[in-house]
CSV table of C-alpha atoms and ligand atoms in Angstrom, one decimal:
chain,number,residue,atom,x,y,z
A,29,MET,CA,5.2,-26.4,67.1
A,30,GLY,CA,9.0,-26.3,66.4
A,31,GLN,CA,11.4,-24.2,68.4
A,32,ILE,CA,12.2,-20.9,66.8
A,33,ASP,CA,15.5,-21.1,64.9
A,34,GLU,CA,17.0,-17.7,64.8
A,35,THR,CA,19.9,-16.7,62.6
A,36,LYS,CA,22.4,-14.1,63.8
A,37,ASP,CA,20.4,-11.1,62.6
A,38,GLY,CA,17.1,-12.3,63.9
A,39,ARG,CA,15.8,-13.7,60.5
A,40,GLN,CA,13.9,-16.9,60.7
A,41,SER,CA,15.3,-20.2,59.6
A,42,ASP,CA,13.4,-22.1,56.9
A,43,ARG,CA,11.9,-24.3,59.5
A,44,THR,CA,9.8,-21.6,61.1
A,45,VAL,CA,8.7,-20.4,57.7
A,46,ALA,CA,7.4,-23.9,57.0
A,47,ASP,CA,5.7,-23.9,60.4
A,48,TRP,CA,4.0,-20.6,59.6
A,49,GLN,CA,2.8,-21.8,56.2
A,50,GLU,CA,1.2,-24.9,57.9
A,51,MET,CA,-0.6,-22.8,60.5
A,52,HIS,CA,-1.7,-20.2,57.9
A,53,ASP,CA,-3.0,-22.8,55.5
A,54,SER,CA,-5.2,-24.2,58.3
A,55,LYS,CA,-7.1,-20.9,58.5
A,56,ARG,CA,-8.8,-21.2,55.1
A,57,GLU,CA,-12.3,-21.3,56.6
A,58,ALA,CA,-11.6,-18.3,58.8
A,59,LEU,CA,-10.4,-16.3,55.8
A,60,GLU,CA,-13.5,-17.2,53.9
A,61,GLU,CA,-15.6,-15.9,56.8
A,62,PHE,CA,-13.5,-12.8,56.7
A,63,ASN,CA,-14.4,-12.3,53.1
A,64,GLN,CA,-18.0,-12.9,53.9
A,65,ALA,CA,-18.0,-10.3,56.6
A,66,LYS,CA,-16.6,-7.4,54.4
A,67,PHE,CA,-17.5,-4.6,56.8
A,68,GLY,CA,-16.3,-4.1,60.4
A,69,MET,CA,-16.1,-1.7,63.2
A,70,PHE,CA,-12.7,-0.5,64.4
A,71,ILE,CA,-12.8,1.1,67.9
A,72,HIS,CA,-10.0,3.3,69.3
A,73,TRP,CA,-10.7,3.8,72.9
A,74,GLY,CA,-8.4,4.4,75.9
A,75,LEU,CA,-6.8,7.0,78.2
A,76,TYR,CA,-6.2,9.2,75.2
A,77,SER,CA,-10.0,9.6,74.9
A,78,ILE,CA,-9.9,11.7,78.0
A,79,PRO,CA,-7.8,14.7,76.6
A,80,GLY,CA,-9.5,14.2,73.2
A,81,GLY,CA,-6.6,15.8,71.4
A,82,VAL,CA,-6.0,18.7,73.7
A,83,TRP,CA,-3.2,18.8,76.3
A,84,LYS,CA,-2.7,21.9,78.6
A,85,GLY,CA,-4.3,24.0,75.9
A,86,LEU,CA,-2.3,22.7,73.0
A,87,LYS,CA,-4.1,20.8,70.2
A,88,MET,CA,-2.5,17.9,68.2
A,89,GLU,CA,-1.8,20.3,65.4
A,90,ASP,CA,0.4,22.5,67.6
A,91,GLY,CA,3.6,20.8,66.8
A,92,GLY,CA,5.2,17.6,68.1
A,93,VAL,CA,6.4,14.3,66.6
A,94,GLY,CA,4.1,11.8,64.9
A,95,PRO,CA,0.7,12.1,63.3
A,96,ALA,CA,-2.0,14.5,64.6
A,97,VAL,CA,-4.4,11.7,65.3
A,98,ALA,CA,-5.7,12.1,68.9
A,99,GLU,CA,-4.5,8.7,70.2
A,100,TRP,CA,-0.9,10.0,69.7
A,101,ILE,CA,-1.2,12.8,72.3
A,102,MET,CA,1.4,11.2,74.6
A,103,CYS,CA,3.9,11.3,71.8
A,104,ARG,CA,2.9,14.7,70.2
A,105,ARG,CA,3.1,16.4,73.6
A,106,ALA,CA,6.0,14.3,74.9
A,107,ILE,CA,4.1,13.6,78.1
A,108,PRO,CA,6.3,11.8,80.7
A,109,ARG,CA,5.1,8.3,81.5
A,110,ALA,CA,4.1,9.1,85.1
A,111,GLU,CA,2.2,12.2,84.2
A,112,TYR,CA,0.3,10.4,81.4
A,113,ALA,CA,-0.5,7.5,83.7
A,114,GLU,CA,-2.3,9.9,86.1
A,115,LEU,CA,-5.1,9.8,83.5
A,116,ALA,CA,-6.0,6.3,84.6
A,117,LYS,CA,-7.2,7.6,88.0
A,118,GLY,CA,-9.9,9.5,86.1
A,119,PHE,CA,-10.9,6.9,83.7
A,120,ASN,CA,-14.5,6.0,84.7
A,121,PRO,CA,-16.6,5.6,81.5
A,122,VAL,CA,-20.0,5.2,83.2
A,123,GLY,CA,-21.6,5.5,79.8
A,124,PHE,CA,-20.0,2.4,78.4
A,125,ASP,CA,-22.5,-0.3,77.3
A,126,ALA,CA,-21.1,-3.2,75.4
A,127,ASP,CA,-24.5,-4.3,74.1
A,128,ALA,CA,-25.2,-0.7,72.8
A,129,TRP,CA,-21.9,-0.7,70.9
A,130,ALA,CA,-22.4,-4.1,69.4
A,131,SER,CA,-25.9,-3.1,68.5
A,132,ILE,CA,-24.7,0.0,66.7
A,133,ALA,CA,-22.2,-2.1,64.8
A,134,ALA,CA,-24.9,-4.7,63.8
A,135,ASP,CA,-27.4,-1.9,62.8
A,136,ALA,CA,-24.7,-0.5,60.5
A,137,GLY,CA,-24.3,-3.8,58.8
A,138,MET,CA,-20.9,-4.3,60.4
A,139,ARG,CA,-20.2,-8.0,60.8
A,140,TYR,CA,-17.1,-7.8,63.0
A,141,MET,CA,-15.4,-5.5,65.5
A,142,ALA,CA,-11.7,-4.8,66.5
A,143,LEU,CA,-11.2,-3.0,69.8
A,144,THR,CA,-7.9,-1.4,70.8
A,145,SER,CA,-7.1,-3.8,73.7
A,146,LYS,CA,-3.7,-2.0,74.1
A,147,HIS,CA,-2.6,1.0,72.0
A,148,HIS,CA,0.8,2.7,71.7
A,149,ASP,CA,0.4,4.3,75.2
A,150,GLY,CA,0.6,0.9,76.8
A,151,PHE,CA,-2.6,1.0,78.7
A,152,ALA,CA,-4.7,-2.2,78.5
A,153,LEU,CA,-8.5,-2.4,78.3
A,154,PHE,CA,-8.4,-5.8,79.9
A,155,GLN,CA,-7.3,-7.3,83.2
A,156,SER,CA,-3.7,-8.4,82.8
A,157,GLU,CA,-1.3,-10.4,85.0
A,158,ALA,CA,1.6,-9.1,82.9
A,159,SER,CA,0.9,-5.4,83.7
A,160,SER,CA,-1.3,-3.7,86.3
A,161,TYR,CA,-1.5,-0.7,83.9
A,162,ASN,CA,-5.0,-1.7,82.9
A,163,VAL,CA,-8.6,-0.8,83.2
A,164,VAL,CA,-9.4,-3.3,86.0
A,165,ASP,CA,-6.4,-2.8,88.2
A,166,GLY,CA,-5.6,0.8,87.5
A,167,THR,CA,-8.9,2.8,87.2
A,168,PRO,CA,-12.0,3.5,89.3
A,169,PHE,CA,-14.0,1.8,86.6
A,170,LYS,CA,-12.6,-1.7,87.4
A,171,ARG,CA,-14.6,-3.4,84.6
A,172,ASP,CA,-12.9,-5.6,82.0
A,173,ILE,CA,-14.0,-3.9,78.7
A,174,VAL,CA,-12.5,-6.6,76.4
A,175,HIS,CA,-14.4,-9.3,78.4
A,176,GLU,CA,-17.7,-7.4,78.2
A,177,LEU,CA,-17.5,-6.7,74.5
A,178,HIS,CA,-16.4,-10.3,73.8
A,179,LYS,CA,-19.7,-11.4,75.6
A,180,ALA,CA,-21.9,-8.8,73.9
A,181,CYS,CA,-20.9,-9.2,70.3
A,182,PRO,CA,-22.3,-12.7,69.6
A,183,ARG,CA,-25.6,-11.5,71.0
A,184,HIS,CA,-25.7,-9.2,68.0
A,185,ASP,CA,-24.1,-11.5,65.4
A,186,VAL,CA,-20.9,-9.5,65.4
A,187,ARG,CA,-17.6,-11.3,65.5
A,188,PHE,CA,-15.2,-9.9,68.1
A,189,GLY,CA,-11.5,-9.1,67.6
A,190,VAL,CA,-8.9,-7.0,69.2
A,191,TYR,CA,-6.2,-4.6,68.1
A,192,TYR,CA,-2.9,-4.9,70.0
A,193,SER,CA,0.1,-2.6,69.6
A,194,HIS,CA,2.8,-5.3,70.0
A,195,SER,CA,5.9,-3.4,69.0
A,196,ARG,CA,5.2,0.2,70.0
A,197,ASP,CA,4.6,0.9,73.8
A,198,TRP,CA,5.5,4.3,75.0
A,199,THR,CA,5.1,3.3,78.7
A,200,ASP,CA,6.9,-0.1,78.9
A,201,GLY,CA,8.5,-0.6,75.6
A,202,GLY,CA,11.7,1.3,76.2
A,203,ASP,CA,12.6,3.1,73.1
A,204,CYS,CA,10.7,0.4,71.1
A,205,GLY,CA,14.0,-0.9,69.9
A,206,ASP,CA,15.2,2.3,68.4
A,207,ARG,CA,18.7,1.8,69.9
A,208,ASP,CA,19.2,-1.9,69.9
A,209,LYS,CA,17.6,-2.8,66.6
A,210,THR,CA,18.8,-0.1,64.3
A,211,GLU,CA,22.1,-1.9,63.5
A,212,LEU,CA,20.0,-4.8,62.3
A,213,VAL,CA,17.9,-2.8,60.0
A,214,GLU,CA,20.0,-0.2,58.3
A,215,GLY,CA,18.3,3.0,57.4
A,216,LEU,CA,15.2,2.5,59.4
A,217,ARG,CA,14.7,5.9,60.9
A,218,SER,CA,13.2,6.6,64.3
A,219,ILE,CA,9.5,5.8,64.1
A,220,ALA,CA,8.2,8.2,66.8
A,221,THR,CA,9.3,5.8,69.5
A,222,ASN,CA,9.5,7.1,73.1
A,223,HIS,CA,12.6,9.2,73.1
A,224,TRP,CA,11.3,11.8,75.6
A,225,ASP,CA,11.0,9.5,78.7
A,226,PRO,CA,11.7,5.9,77.7
A,227,SER,CA,11.3,3.2,80.3
A,228,PRO,CA,14.7,1.7,81.2
A,229,VAL,CA,14.1,-1.7,79.6
A,230,SER,CA,15.3,-3.3,76.4
A,231,PHE,CA,13.0,-4.0,73.6
A,232,GLN,CA,13.5,-7.7,74.0
A,233,ASP,CA,12.7,-7.5,77.7
A,234,TYR,CA,9.5,-5.6,76.9
A,235,LEU,CA,8.5,-8.2,74.4
A,236,ARG,CA,9.3,-11.0,76.8
A,237,THR,CA,7.6,-9.6,79.9
A,238,LYS,CA,4.6,-7.6,78.5
A,239,ALA,CA,3.7,-7.9,74.9
A,240,LEU,CA,4.0,-11.7,74.4
A,241,PRO,CA,2.4,-12.5,77.8
A,242,GLN,CA,-0.5,-10.1,77.1
A,243,VAL,CA,-1.1,-11.5,73.6
A,244,GLU,CA,-1.1,-15.0,75.3
A,245,GLU,CA,-3.6,-13.8,77.9
A,246,LEU,CA,-5.9,-12.5,75.2
A,247,ALA,CA,-5.6,-15.6,73.0
A,248,ARG,CA,-5.9,-18.0,75.9
A,249,ARG,CA,-9.0,-16.3,77.4
A,250,TYR,CA,-10.7,-15.7,74.0
A,251,PRO,CA,-9.7,-18.5,71.6
A,252,ASP,CA,-12.7,-17.5,69.4
A,253,LEU,CA,-11.3,-14.1,68.6
A,254,PHE,CA,-12.1,-13.3,65.0
A,255,LEU,CA,-8.8,-11.5,64.5
A,256,MET,CA,-5.9,-9.9,66.2
A,257,TRP,CA,-5.0,-6.6,64.6
A,258,PHE,CA,-1.3,-5.9,65.1
A,259,ASP,CA,0.0,-2.4,64.4
A,260,THR,CA,3.1,-0.3,63.7
A,261,PRO,CA,5.6,-3.2,63.7
A,262,GLY,CA,8.6,-0.9,63.5
A,263,TYR,CA,11.9,-2.8,64.1
A,264,ILE,CA,10.4,-6.1,65.0
A,265,THR,CA,12.4,-9.0,63.5
A,266,GLU,CA,10.9,-12.0,61.6
A,267,ALA,CA,11.7,-14.2,64.6
A,268,ASP,CA,9.9,-11.8,67.0
A,269,SER,CA,6.8,-11.6,64.7
A,270,PHE,CA,6.8,-15.4,64.4
A,271,ARG,CA,6.7,-15.7,68.2
A,272,PHE,CA,3.5,-13.6,68.2
A,273,TYR,CA,2.0,-15.5,65.4
A,274,ARG,CA,2.8,-18.9,66.9
A,275,LEU,CA,1.6,-17.9,70.4
A,276,LEU,CA,-1.7,-16.7,68.9
A,277,TYR,CA,-2.0,-19.9,66.9
A,278,GLU,CA,-1.3,-22.2,69.9
A,279,HIS,CA,-4.3,-20.8,71.8
A,280,ALA,CA,-6.6,-19.4,69.1
A,281,PRO,CA,-5.8,-21.4,65.9
A,282,GLN,CA,-8.5,-19.8,63.8
A,283,THR,CA,-7.9,-16.3,64.8
A,284,LEU,CA,-6.5,-14.2,61.9
A,285,ALA,CA,-3.5,-12.0,62.2
A,286,ASN,CA,-3.1,-9.0,60.0
A,287,SER,CA,0.0,-8.1,58.0
A,288,ARG,CA,1.2,-5.4,60.4
A,289,ILE,CA,2.4,-8.3,62.7
A,290,SER,CA,5.5,-8.1,60.5
A,291,ALA,CA,7.7,-5.1,59.9
A,292,ASN,CA,7.8,-3.7,56.4
A,293,HIS,CA,11.5,-4.4,56.0
A,294,VAL,CA,11.4,-8.2,56.6
A,295,ALA,CA,11.5,-10.6,53.7
A,296,ARG,CA,8.3,-12.6,54.6
A,297,ASN,CA,5.1,-11.1,55.9
A,298,LEU,CA,3.5,-13.4,58.5
A,299,GLY,CA,0.0,-11.9,58.3
A,300,ASP,CA,-2.9,-14.1,57.3
A,301,TYR,CA,-4.4,-11.1,55.5
A,302,GLN,CA,-3.1,-7.8,54.3
A,303,SER,CA,-3.8,-4.4,56.0
A,304,ALA,CA,-3.7,-1.6,53.5
A,305,GLY,CA,-2.6,1.8,54.5
A,306,ASP,CA,-4.8,3.9,56.8
A,307,ASN,CA,-7.7,5.5,54.8
A,308,HIS,CA,-5.9,4.2,51.7
A,309,VAL,CA,-7.7,2.4,48.8
A,310,PRO,CA,-4.9,0.4,47.3
A,311,GLU,CA,-4.1,0.2,43.6
A,312,PRO,CA,-4.0,-3.4,42.1
A,313,ASP,CA,-0.2,-3.5,42.3
A,314,GLU,CA,-0.3,-2.7,46.0
A,315,ILE,CA,-2.6,-5.7,46.8
A,316,ARG,CA,-0.5,-8.7,47.8
A,317,SER,CA,-3.1,-11.0,49.2
A,318,ALA,CA,-6.5,-12.4,48.2
A,319,TYR,CA,-7.7,-11.2,51.6
A,320,TRP,CA,-7.1,-7.6,52.5
A,321,GLU,CA,-8.6,-4.8,54.4
A,322,THR,CA,-8.6,-1.0,54.4
A,323,CYS,CA,-9.2,0.7,57.8
A,324,GLY,CA,-10.7,4.2,57.8
A,325,THR,CA,-11.8,7.0,60.1
A,326,MET,CA,-15.2,8.7,60.2
A,327,ASN,CA,-13.5,12.1,60.8
A,328,ASN,CA,-9.7,12.4,60.6
A,329,SER,CA,-8.7,10.8,63.9
A,330,TRP,CA,-8.9,7.2,65.3
A,331,GLY,CA,-9.1,8.2,68.9
A,332,TYR,CA,-11.7,10.7,70.1
A,333,LYS,CA,-10.8,14.2,69.0
A,334,SER,CA,-13.1,16.7,70.6
A,335,TYR,CA,-12.6,19.4,67.9
A,336,ASP,CA,-12.7,17.3,64.8
A,337,GLN,CA,-16.3,17.4,63.4
A,338,ASP,CA,-15.3,16.7,59.8
A,339,TRP,CA,-17.4,13.5,59.6
A,340,LYS,CA,-17.7,11.4,56.5
A,341,SER,CA,-21.3,11.8,55.3
A,342,PRO,CA,-23.4,8.6,54.7
A,343,LEU,CA,-22.7,9.1,51.0
A,344,GLU,CA,-18.9,9.4,51.5
A,345,THR,CA,-18.9,6.4,53.9
A,346,LEU,CA,-20.7,4.3,51.4
A,347,SER,CA,-18.3,5.4,48.6
A,348,TRP,CA,-15.4,4.2,50.7
A,349,LEU,CA,-17.1,0.9,51.4
A,350,VAL,CA,-18.0,0.2,47.7
A,351,ASP,CA,-14.6,1.4,46.5
A,352,VAL,CA,-12.8,-1.0,48.8
A,353,VAL,CA,-15.2,-3.9,48.3
A,354,SER,CA,-15.2,-3.5,44.5
A,355,ARG,CA,-11.4,-4.2,44.6
A,356,GLY,CA,-11.9,-7.3,46.7
A,357,GLY,CA,-11.2,-5.9,50.2
A,358,ASN,CA,-12.8,-5.4,53.6
A,359,TYR,CA,-13.5,-2.0,55.1
A,360,LEU,CA,-12.8,-1.6,58.8
A,361,LEU,CA,-14.5,1.7,59.8
A,362,ASN,CA,-13.4,3.4,63.0
A,363,VAL,CA,-15.3,5.0,65.8
A,364,GLY,CA,-13.6,6.9,68.6
A,365,PRO,CA,-15.8,6.8,71.8
A,366,THR,CA,-15.6,9.6,74.3
A,367,ALA,CA,-14.0,9.3,77.8
A,368,GLU,CA,-17.5,8.6,79.1
A,369,GLY,CA,-17.8,5.5,76.8
A,370,VAL,CA,-20.2,7.0,74.3
A,371,ILE,CA,-19.9,6.6,70.5
A,372,PRO,CA,-20.4,10.2,69.1
A,373,PRO,CA,-24.1,10.5,68.1
A,374,GLU,CA,-23.0,11.9,64.7
A,375,CYS,CA,-21.3,8.6,64.0
A,376,VAL,CA,-24.3,6.6,65.1
A,377,ALA,CA,-26.6,8.6,62.8
A,378,ILE,CA,-24.2,8.1,59.8
A,379,LEU,CA,-23.8,4.4,60.5
A,380,ARG,CA,-27.6,3.9,60.8
A,381,GLU,CA,-28.0,5.2,57.2
A,382,VAL,CA,-25.2,3.0,56.0
A,383,GLY,CA,-26.9,0.1,57.6
A,384,ALA,CA,-30.2,0.9,55.9
A,385,TRP,CA,-28.4,0.9,52.5
A,386,LEU,CA,-26.9,-2.4,53.3
A,387,LYS,CA,-30.2,-3.9,54.3
A,388,ILE,CA,-31.3,-3.3,50.7
A,389,ASN,CA,-28.0,-3.8,48.8
A,390,GLY,CA,-25.9,-6.0,51.1
A,391,GLU,CA,-26.1,-9.0,48.7
A,392,ALA,CA,-23.8,-6.9,46.4
A,393,ILE,CA,-21.3,-6.5,49.2
A,394,TYR,CA,-21.0,-9.4,51.6
A,395,GLY,CA,-19.0,-12.4,50.4
A,396,THR,CA,-18.2,-10.8,47.0
A,397,ARG,CA,-14.9,-10.7,45.2
A,398,ALA,CA,-13.5,-8.2,42.7
A,399,TRP,CA,-14.8,-8.4,39.1
A,400,LYS,CA,-12.6,-7.8,36.1
A,401,VAL,CA,-13.6,-4.1,36.3
A,402,PHE,CA,-13.7,-2.3,39.7
A,403,ARG,CA,-15.7,0.7,38.5
A,404,GLU,CA,-16.6,2.9,35.6
A,405,GLY,CA,-17.8,6.5,35.4
A,406,PRO,CA,-16.6,10.1,35.2
A,407,THR,CA,-15.8,10.8,38.8
A,408,SER,CA,-12.2,10.4,40.0
A,409,LEU,CA,-11.5,9.6,43.6
A,410,SER,CA,-8.2,10.0,45.6
A,411,ARG,CA,-8.0,7.8,48.7
A,412,LYS,CA,-4.3,8.0,49.6
A,413,GLY,CA,-4.3,8.3,53.4
A,414,THR,CA,-5.8,10.1,56.4
A,415,GLY,CA,-4.0,13.3,55.7
A,416,ASP,CA,-5.0,13.2,52.1
A,417,ARG,CA,-8.7,13.2,53.0
A,418,GLU,CA,-8.2,15.8,55.7
A,419,LYS,CA,-6.5,18.1,53.2
A,420,MET,CA,-9.0,17.5,50.4
A,421,GLY,CA,-12.2,17.3,52.5
A,422,PHE,CA,-14.9,15.6,50.6
A,423,ALA,CA,-16.8,17.5,48.0
A,424,VAL,CA,-17.3,15.0,45.3
A,425,SER,CA,-20.8,13.9,44.3
A,426,PHE,CA,-21.5,10.9,42.1
A,427,THR,CA,-23.4,10.7,38.8
A,428,PRO,CA,-25.7,7.8,37.8
A,429,GLU,CA,-22.9,6.7,35.5
A,430,ASP,CA,-20.5,6.1,38.4
A,431,ILE,CA,-20.8,2.4,38.8
A,432,TRP,CA,-18.8,0.0,41.0
A,433,PHE,CA,-18.8,-3.8,40.3
A,434,THR,CA,-18.5,-6.9,42.5
A,435,GLU,CA,-18.9,-10.6,41.7
A,436,LYS,CA,-20.3,-13.5,43.7
A,437,GLU,CA,-21.0,-17.1,42.5
A,438,GLY,CA,-21.0,-16.1,38.9
A,439,ARG,CA,-23.4,-13.1,39.5
A,440,ILE,CA,-22.2,-9.6,38.7
A,441,TYR,CA,-23.4,-6.7,40.8
A,442,ALA,CA,-23.5,-3.2,39.4
A,443,ILE,CA,-23.6,-0.6,42.3
A,444,THR,CA,-24.3,3.1,41.9
A,445,LEU,CA,-24.7,5.7,44.7
A,446,ALA,CA,-26.8,8.2,42.7
A,447,SER,CA,-30.4,7.6,41.5
A,448,PRO,CA,-30.9,7.7,37.7
A,449,GLY,CA,-33.0,10.9,37.3
A,450,ASN,CA,-34.3,9.8,33.9
A,451,GLN,CA,-34.8,6.3,35.2
A,452,LYS,CA,-32.3,4.7,32.8
A,453,VAL,CA,-28.6,4.0,32.7
A,454,VAL,CA,-26.1,2.4,30.3
A,455,ILE,CA,-23.5,0.1,31.9
A,456,ARG,CA,-20.6,0.2,29.5
A,457,SER,CA,-18.4,-2.5,31.2
A,458,LEU,CA,-21.1,-5.1,30.4
A,459,LYS,CA,-20.8,-4.4,26.7
A,460,ASP,CA,-20.7,-7.7,24.7
A,461,SER,CA,-21.5,-9.7,27.9
A,462,PRO,CA,-24.0,-12.6,27.5
A,463,VAL,CA,-26.5,-11.0,29.9
A,464,ARG,CA,-29.3,-13.4,30.8
A,465,SER,CA,-31.2,-11.4,33.5
A,466,VAL,CA,-31.1,-8.1,35.4
A,467,ARG,CA,-32.7,-7.6,38.9
A,468,MET,CA,-32.7,-4.5,41.1
A,469,LEU,CA,-31.9,-5.5,44.7
A,470,GLY,CA,-34.5,-4.6,47.3
A,471,THR,CA,-37.6,-4.7,45.0
A,472,ASP,CA,-39.6,-7.4,43.1
A,473,ARG,CA,-40.5,-4.9,40.4
A,474,PRO,CA,-38.9,-5.9,37.1
A,475,VAL,CA,-36.4,-3.7,35.2
A,476,ASP,CA,-36.4,-3.3,31.4
A,477,TRP,CA,-33.0,-4.0,29.9
A,478,GLU,CA,-31.5,-4.5,26.5
A,479,MET,CA,-28.0,-4.9,25.1
A,480,THR,CA,-26.8,-2.0,23.0
A,481,PRO,CA,-23.6,-1.3,21.1
A,482,ASP,CA,-22.7,0.9,24.1
A,483,GLY,CA,-23.4,-1.6,26.8
A,484,LEU,CA,-26.3,-2.9,28.9
A,485,ARG,CA,-29.1,-0.3,28.9
A,486,VAL,CA,-31.5,-0.5,31.9
A,487,ARG,CA,-34.7,1.4,32.4
A,488,PHE,CA,-36.4,1.5,35.8
A,489,HIS,CA,-40.1,1.6,36.6
A,490,ASP,CA,-39.5,2.8,40.2
A,491,ALA,CA,-37.0,5.0,41.9
A,492,PRO,CA,-34.6,3.0,44.1
A,493,ALA,CA,-35.6,2.3,47.7
A,494,SER,CA,-32.5,4.1,49.0
A,495,PRO,CA,-31.6,7.8,48.6
A,496,TYR,CA,-28.1,6.6,47.9
A,497,GLY,CA,-28.6,4.7,44.6
A,498,TYR,CA,-29.1,1.0,44.1
A,499,ALA,CA,-27.5,-2.3,43.1
A,500,LEU,CA,-28.3,-4.5,40.1
A,501,GLU,CA,-27.8,-8.3,40.0
A,502,VAL,CA,-26.7,-9.3,36.5
A,503,ARG,CA,-26.7,-12.9,35.6
A,504,LEU,CA,-24.7,-14.1,32.5
A,505,GLY,CA,-24.8,-17.0,30.2
B,223,GLC,C1,-1.5,4.2,62.7
B,223,GLC,C2,-1.5,5.0,64.0
B,223,GLC,C3,-2.4,4.3,65.1
B,223,GLC,C4,-3.7,3.8,64.6
B,223,GLC,C5,-3.5,3.0,63.3
B,223,GLC,C6,-4.8,2.6,62.7
B,223,GLC,O1,-0.8,3.1,62.8
B,223,GLC,O2,-0.2,5.0,64.5
B,223,GLC,O3,-2.6,5.3,66.1
B,223,GLC,O4,-4.2,2.9,65.6
B,223,GLC,O5,-2.9,3.9,62.3
B,223,GLC,O6,-4.5,1.9,61.5
């Protein structure tokens, strides 16, 4: 690959953009597999799982800078680096079982996984030559968690990927470039970087001595990574982002990079697919790629938060999945294991019900694309971020007339999350469509259907197999 040409202000020259395009274009198959997968497990786990959102009696909501999600405790409580690092001496998750986690994901119908290999606190869940601040060299646990999950996932038909916080590192990232990058990016305010106790290094030195070497370690050891999920790019320049992209490509040419590899202010995004906002279902004008993903929490925190029991019910979780997939995206749903290495049982129970629904209706989800209509029906949904859901809670129920649509190989799927009490429904968006056949997924029993001036009217002989509605396969022509 070509040398990186860098203009004065850190923007890429045309040559590197052409290099990027060539590398990105070679990932067509990997992107198709990404679209096939549709549903993944995000895992936020690290030293922050020990305090679980409470530090010296103060909760995340008791003031501080940054979001109130539990993995931000070092920032919210402005914990000095040395004091926070003491947590590593007590990190001994004896309950951790990689096969159990991969099995929970598989039973939920999740086809891939993304584990926080290093989050904003700078602590790595893998052995690293670039930094001894990691689970193997720095804790009594001594086991390489990334390595164990990388081995376990294929045993359960789950593709394995990692999250890596490449720009923000509150232990080794200095002020994450707050000082020496601001002049390059006018108006970019401080992004909750480490102002309270920054390490005495420049952002460029951090990138050169820790972030780039660790990304290279991960890509070199695990060239079959499904994806590398970069996050909070902050001030990073196009040239810096290209360094990460090219390094990943050199060792793992089919590993997908998400769009947060690039900062929002740069002209060209170097992600292979687009990450939508957290717990955000994008409107059509927000979708910039044929391949995109919304990540979501099961309560209101990514990292384990001991006092947040506001779990998404199976119904709400399914509504997020079908809402995202009906718009053509993937849904990456997060679990925050405890310090002992246990995925909260409430999450496991919810995921098991989601998996049961997917066993019946997965054909309407996996490998589908958006149809010309995302959904019809009377219920309105607002999915505009983690805080939005926390504020709103989730009270909505769905009617049999709330119908989401997906499409695959010319077949249209009509999905509803409520069983039709009177055993019939009219699908208005199929009005005037040349319907040839209608089949309910999960049963061989026929459904009666007819075209009416209002749309496709369907009458069922049996109640759906799932308590959370059903899906119809509609063939046209
Ligand atoms: C935000 C948070 C981070 C979390 C991520 C998940 O970027 O800063 O803690 O990992 O959302 O998308």
